[in-house]
């Protein structure tokens, strides 16, 4: 089942690159393959040791492609439905909501009604799957996020704050965690200021700003997992940046 979803994801990645990147056909096929079908991360975590991260990526890329469709039904129903499902599945898709909203309503003469329809479909799709878990949802979210930010993991950029010698003494763990929190705050503030100034001065696009948010989430918060988790943020970020900044 995971291999099937990853295969669909590889097709969506290639389609996005071929259709929306300003690159030659050879460059697009090479980049689309490297990010999807020929990705070493996908081979490891989709074939050798199957994980479900590819499903989240598939939902995200499906939502982005449908929001760019010329058909109103695709933009305003199917796109927010997939985006909502991605939020219900692993939350990270919610960062693409502003971008997909802009895509879906940019050419619409009935922008207010289209915004309302997109939002309603998105909210329903994002929340309905959580109904069975509502009694424990707060605890589940706190436990999941706490596991990430409570200890720098093997994929964490804050590993430097937790050097090997600290593993020998439990008393140094709070110091390491405090350093990691300071690093997160500094990185988050700097990134927020840069993105805000860039959007205000129109020196960066919505795609680049969205990519920055995706990278910030996987680099600052979701740091206790492996590279397959990092890949959820990195692949859409590279695809979005590539649309405005062809290599």
Short mmCIF file of C-alpha atoms in Angstrom, two decimals:
data_model
loop_
_atom_site.label_atom_id
_atom_site.label_comp_id
_atom_site.label_asym_id
_atom_site.label_seq_id
_atom_site.Cartn_x
_atom_site.Cartn_y
_atom_site.Cartn_z
CA UNK A 1 0.00 0.00 0.00
CA UNK A 2 2.81 2.45 0.87
CA UNK A 3 4.58 1.62 -2.41
CA UNK A 4 1.38 2.40 -4.33
CA UNK A 5 0.99 5.81 -2.69
CA UNK A 6 4.68 6.59 -3.23
CA UNK A 7 4.31 5.69 -6.92
CA UNK A 8 1.40 8.13 -7.27
CA UNK A 9 3.48 10.76 -5.45
CA UNK A 10 6.37 10.27 -7.90
CA UNK A 11 3.97 10.93 -10.79
CA UNK A 12 2.59 14.09 -9.13
CA UNK A 13 6.11 15.43 -8.47
CA UNK A 14 7.13 14.85 -12.09
CA UNK A 15 3.91 16.45 -13.34
CA UNK A 16 4.46 19.56 -11.20
CA UNK A 17 8.06 20.00 -12.35
CA UNK A 18 7.25 19.45 -16.03
CA UNK A 19 4.28 21.81 -15.95
CA UNK A 20 5.37 24.63 -13.65
CA UNK A 21 9.18 24.81 -13.52
CA UNK A 22 10.93 27.07 -16.00
CA UNK A 23 13.42 24.43 -17.05
CA UNK A 24 14.27 22.40 -20.11
CA UNK A 25 12.61 19.02 -20.53
CA UNK A 26 15.84 17.23 -19.66
CA UNK A 27 16.39 19.33 -16.53
CA UNK A 28 12.77 18.89 -15.44
CA UNK A 29 12.86 15.11 -15.86
CA UNK A 30 16.14 14.92 -13.92
CA UNK A 31 14.88 17.08 -11.06
CA UNK A 32 11.45 15.46 -10.95
CA UNK A 33 13.05 12.03 -10.81
CA UNK A 34 15.55 13.03 -8.12
CA UNK A 35 12.75 14.34 -5.88
CA UNK A 36 10.37 11.44 -6.51
CA UNK A 37 10.89 8.13 -8.29
CA UNK A 38 14.70 8.15 -7.95
CA UNK A 39 14.89 9.75 -4.51
CA UNK A 40 17.20 7.85 -2.16
CA UNK A 41 15.01 8.92 0.77
CA UNK A 42 11.94 7.45 -0.94
CA UNK A 43 13.83 4.26 -1.79
CA UNK A 44 14.89 3.83 1.83
CA UNK A 45 11.66 4.84 3.55
CA UNK A 46 9.21 3.80 0.87
CA UNK A 47 10.69 0.51 -0.37
CA UNK A 48 13.33 -0.88 1.99
CA UNK A 49 11.71 0.23 5.26
CA UNK A 50 8.21 1.40 4.27
CA UNK A 51 6.80 4.40 6.14
CA UNK A 52 3.62 6.42 5.64
CA UNK A 53 5.30 9.79 5.03
CA UNK A 54 4.78 9.49 1.29
CA UNK A 55 1.01 9.60 1.81
CA UNK A 56 1.28 13.06 3.38
CA UNK A 57 3.43 14.26 0.49
CA UNK A 58 0.98 12.80 -2.01
CA UNK A 59 -1.95 14.64 -0.39
CA UNK A 60 0.01 17.92 -0.31
CA UNK A 61 1.13 17.76 -3.93
CA UNK A 62 -2.32 16.66 -5.07
CA UNK A 63 -3.86 19.67 -3.32
CA UNK A 64 -1.34 22.09 -4.88
CA UNK A 65 -1.84 20.73 -8.40
CA UNK A 66 -5.64 20.79 -8.10
CA UNK A 67 -5.58 24.37 -6.77
CA UNK A 68 -3.86 25.37 -10.02
CA UNK A 69 -6.45 23.64 -12.17
CA UNK A 70 -8.65 25.56 -14.60
CA UNK A 71 -11.71 23.65 -13.42
CA UNK A 72 -13.60 25.31 -10.58
CA UNK A 73 -14.59 21.97 -9.03
CA UNK A 74 -10.95 20.91 -8.78
CA UNK A 75 -9.85 24.23 -7.27
CA UNK A 76 -12.63 24.75 -4.76
CA UNK A 77 -13.66 21.21 -3.74
CA UNK A 78 -11.07 18.57 -4.48
CA UNK A 79 -8.03 20.72 -3.63
CA UNK A 80 -9.23 21.81 -0.14
CA UNK A 81 -10.46 18.26 0.48
CA UNK A 82 -6.98 16.80 -0.12
CA UNK A 83 -5.35 19.64 1.82
CA UNK A 84 -7.70 19.05 4.74
CA UNK A 85 -6.94 15.34 4.69
CA UNK A 86 -3.21 16.16 4.78
CA UNK A 87 -3.81 18.24 7.91
CA UNK A 88 -5.82 15.43 9.51
CA UNK A 89 -3.05 12.99 8.61
CA UNK A 90 0.10 14.84 9.66
CA UNK A 91 -0.81 18.53 10.15
CA UNK A 92 2.04 19.94 8.05
CA UNK A 93 -0.21 20.46 5.03
CA UNK A 94 -1.89 23.32 6.87
CA UNK A 95 1.09 25.54 6.07
CA UNK A 96 0.08 25.45 2.41
CA UNK A 97 -3.43 26.78 3.08
CA UNK A 98 -2.66 30.47 2.22
CA UNK A 99 -0.86 29.47 -0.99
CA UNK A 100 -3.60 27.11 -2.16
CA UNK A 101 -6.23 29.74 -1.33
CA UNK A 102 -4.41 32.27 -3.51
CA UNK A 103 -4.05 29.75 -6.33
CA UNK A 104 -7.67 28.63 -6.17
CA UNK A 105 -9.27 32.09 -6.08
CA UNK A 106 -6.81 34.23 -8.06
CA UNK A 107 -8.81 34.14 -11.29
CA UNK A 108 -12.25 33.96 -9.74
CA UNK A 109 -14.85 36.72 -10.33
CA UNK A 110 -16.71 35.50 -7.20
CA UNK A 111 -13.78 35.58 -4.86
CA UNK A 112 -15.65 35.89 -1.54
CA UNK A 113 -17.98 32.98 -2.20
CA UNK A 114 -15.08 30.88 -3.52
CA UNK A 115 -13.01 31.67 -0.43
CA UNK A 116 -15.92 30.60 1.76
CA UNK A 117 -16.45 27.35 -0.16
CA UNK A 118 -12.74 26.48 -0.10
CA UNK A 119 -12.53 27.18 3.63
CA UNK A 120 -15.62 25.13 4.51
CA UNK A 121 -14.46 22.08 2.54
CA UNK A 122 -10.97 22.38 4.04
CA UNK A 123 -12.25 22.63 7.64
CA UNK A 124 -14.65 19.71 7.25
CA UNK A 125 -11.99 17.49 5.65
CA UNK A 126 -9.43 18.42 8.32
CA UNK A 127 -11.70 17.90 11.32
CA UNK A 128 -14.02 15.02 10.46
CA UNK A 129 -11.27 12.41 10.73
CA UNK A 130 -10.39 13.61 14.23
CA UNK A 131 -13.90 13.14 15.67
CA UNK A 132 -13.17 9.64 17.10
CA UNK A 133 -10.05 10.99 18.82
CA UNK A 134 -11.48 14.21 20.29
CA UNK A 135 -11.47 13.02 23.93
CA UNK A 136 -7.70 12.40 23.78
CA UNK A 137 -6.72 14.73 20.94
CA UNK A 138 -5.11 17.39 23.14
CA UNK A 139 -3.05 14.79 24.98
CA UNK A 140 -2.01 13.10 21.73
CA UNK A 141 -0.85 16.38 20.19
CA UNK A 142 1.02 17.43 23.33
CA UNK A 143 2.72 14.05 23.59
CA UNK A 144 3.71 14.06 19.92
CA UNK A 145 5.08 17.59 19.83
CA UNK A 146 6.70 17.14 23.24
CA UNK A 147 8.55 14.08 21.99
CA UNK A 148 10.02 16.21 19.22
CA UNK A 149 10.98 19.37 21.07
CA UNK A 150 11.82 17.68 24.38
CA UNK A 151 14.98 16.02 23.18
CA UNK A 152 17.15 16.72 20.13
CA UNK A 153 16.90 13.57 17.98
CA UNK A 154 19.22 12.01 15.46
CA UNK A 155 17.83 14.21 12.64
CA UNK A 156 17.87 17.39 14.72
CA UNK A 157 19.85 20.46 13.62
CA UNK A 158 20.21 21.16 17.36
CA UNK A 159 22.30 18.05 17.92
CA UNK A 160 25.28 20.33 18.57
CA UNK A 161 23.50 21.44 21.74
CA UNK A 162 23.54 17.86 22.96
CA UNK A 163 27.16 16.69 22.50
CA UNK A 164 28.03 13.03 23.21
CA UNK A 165 29.72 13.72 26.52
CA UNK A 166 26.40 14.97 27.91
CA UNK A 167 24.91 11.54 27.38
CA UNK A 168 27.07 10.29 30.24
CA UNK A 169 25.49 12.51 32.88
CA UNK A 170 21.78 13.09 33.29
CA UNK A 171 22.36 16.44 34.99
CA UNK A 172 23.51 18.01 31.71
CA UNK A 173 20.33 17.13 29.80
CA UNK A 174 18.38 20.26 30.97
CA UNK A 175 21.31 22.44 29.86
CA UNK A 176 21.31 20.87 26.42
CA UNK A 177 17.55 21.25 26.07
CA UNK A 178 17.75 24.89 27.14
CA UNK A 179 20.37 25.57 24.47
CA UNK A 180 18.18 23.87 21.87
CA UNK A 181 15.22 26.07 22.87
CA UNK A 182 17.36 29.21 22.53
CA UNK A 183 18.47 28.05 19.09
CA UNK A 184 14.87 27.42 18.02
CA UNK A 185 13.75 30.86 19.20
CA UNK A 186 16.59 32.65 17.41
CA UNK A 187 16.14 30.73 14.17
CA UNK A 188 12.36 31.19 14.27
CA UNK A 189 12.58 34.95 14.88
CA UNK A 190 15.21 35.53 12.20
CA UNK A 191 13.26 33.50 9.65
CA UNK A 192 9.98 35.25 10.50
CA UNK A 193 11.54 38.70 10.11
CA UNK A 194 13.19 37.79 6.80
CA UNK A 195 10.00 36.30 5.35
CA UNK A 196 7.87 39.20 6.59
CA UNK A 197 10.20 41.83 5.13
CA UNK A 198 10.49 39.90 1.88
CA UNK A 199 6.72 39.65 1.46
CA UNK A 200 6.18 43.31 2.42
CA UNK A 201 8.79 44.49 -0.08
CA UNK A 202 7.67 41.92 -2.68
CA UNK A 203 11.19 40.56 -3.00
CA UNK A 204 10.06 37.00 -2.35
CA UNK A 205 7.02 35.15 -3.63
CA UNK A 206 4.26 33.31 -1.78
CA UNK A 207 5.90 30.08 -2.90
CA UNK A 208 9.22 31.02 -1.32
CA UNK A 209 7.53 32.16 1.90
CA UNK A 210 5.60 28.88 2.10
CA UNK A 211 8.79 26.92 1.48
CA UNK A 212 10.47 28.78 4.35
CA UNK A 213 7.61 27.86 6.71
CA UNK A 214 7.78 24.22 5.68
CA UNK A 215 11.52 24.09 6.30
CA UNK A 216 11.15 25.92 9.61
CA UNK A 217 8.63 23.35 10.85
CA UNK A 218 10.74 20.30 10.05
CA UNK A 219 13.98 21.93 11.19
CA UNK A 220 12.70 23.52 14.42
CA UNK A 221 9.81 21.34 15.64
CA UNK A 222 9.71 17.90 13.99
CA UNK A 223 13.28 17.00 14.84
CA UNK A 224 13.04 13.72 16.75
CA UNK A 225 12.50 11.52 13.70
CA UNK A 226 14.60 10.43 10.77
CA UNK A 227 15.21 11.82 7.31
CA UNK A 228 11.84 10.56 6.07
CA UNK A 229 10.18 13.14 8.33
CA UNK A 230 12.48 15.91 7.12
CA UNK A 231 11.57 14.91 3.58
CA UNK A 232 7.92 15.92 4.11
CA UNK A 233 8.98 19.55 4.39
CA UNK A 234 11.98 19.56 2.08
CA UNK A 235 10.36 18.11 -1.06
CA UNK A 236 7.42 20.59 -1.28
CA UNK A 237 9.81 23.41 -0.35
CA UNK A 238 12.21 22.56 -3.19
CA UNK A 239 9.32 22.16 -5.65
CA UNK A 240 7.81 25.53 -4.69
CA UNK A 241 11.15 27.36 -4.77
CA UNK A 242 11.97 25.79 -8.12
CA UNK A 243 8.88 27.35 -9.66
CA UNK A 244 10.14 30.89 -9.04
CA UNK A 245 13.89 30.33 -9.03
CA UNK A 246 14.83 27.94 -11.84
CA UNK A 247 18.30 26.52 -11.39
#
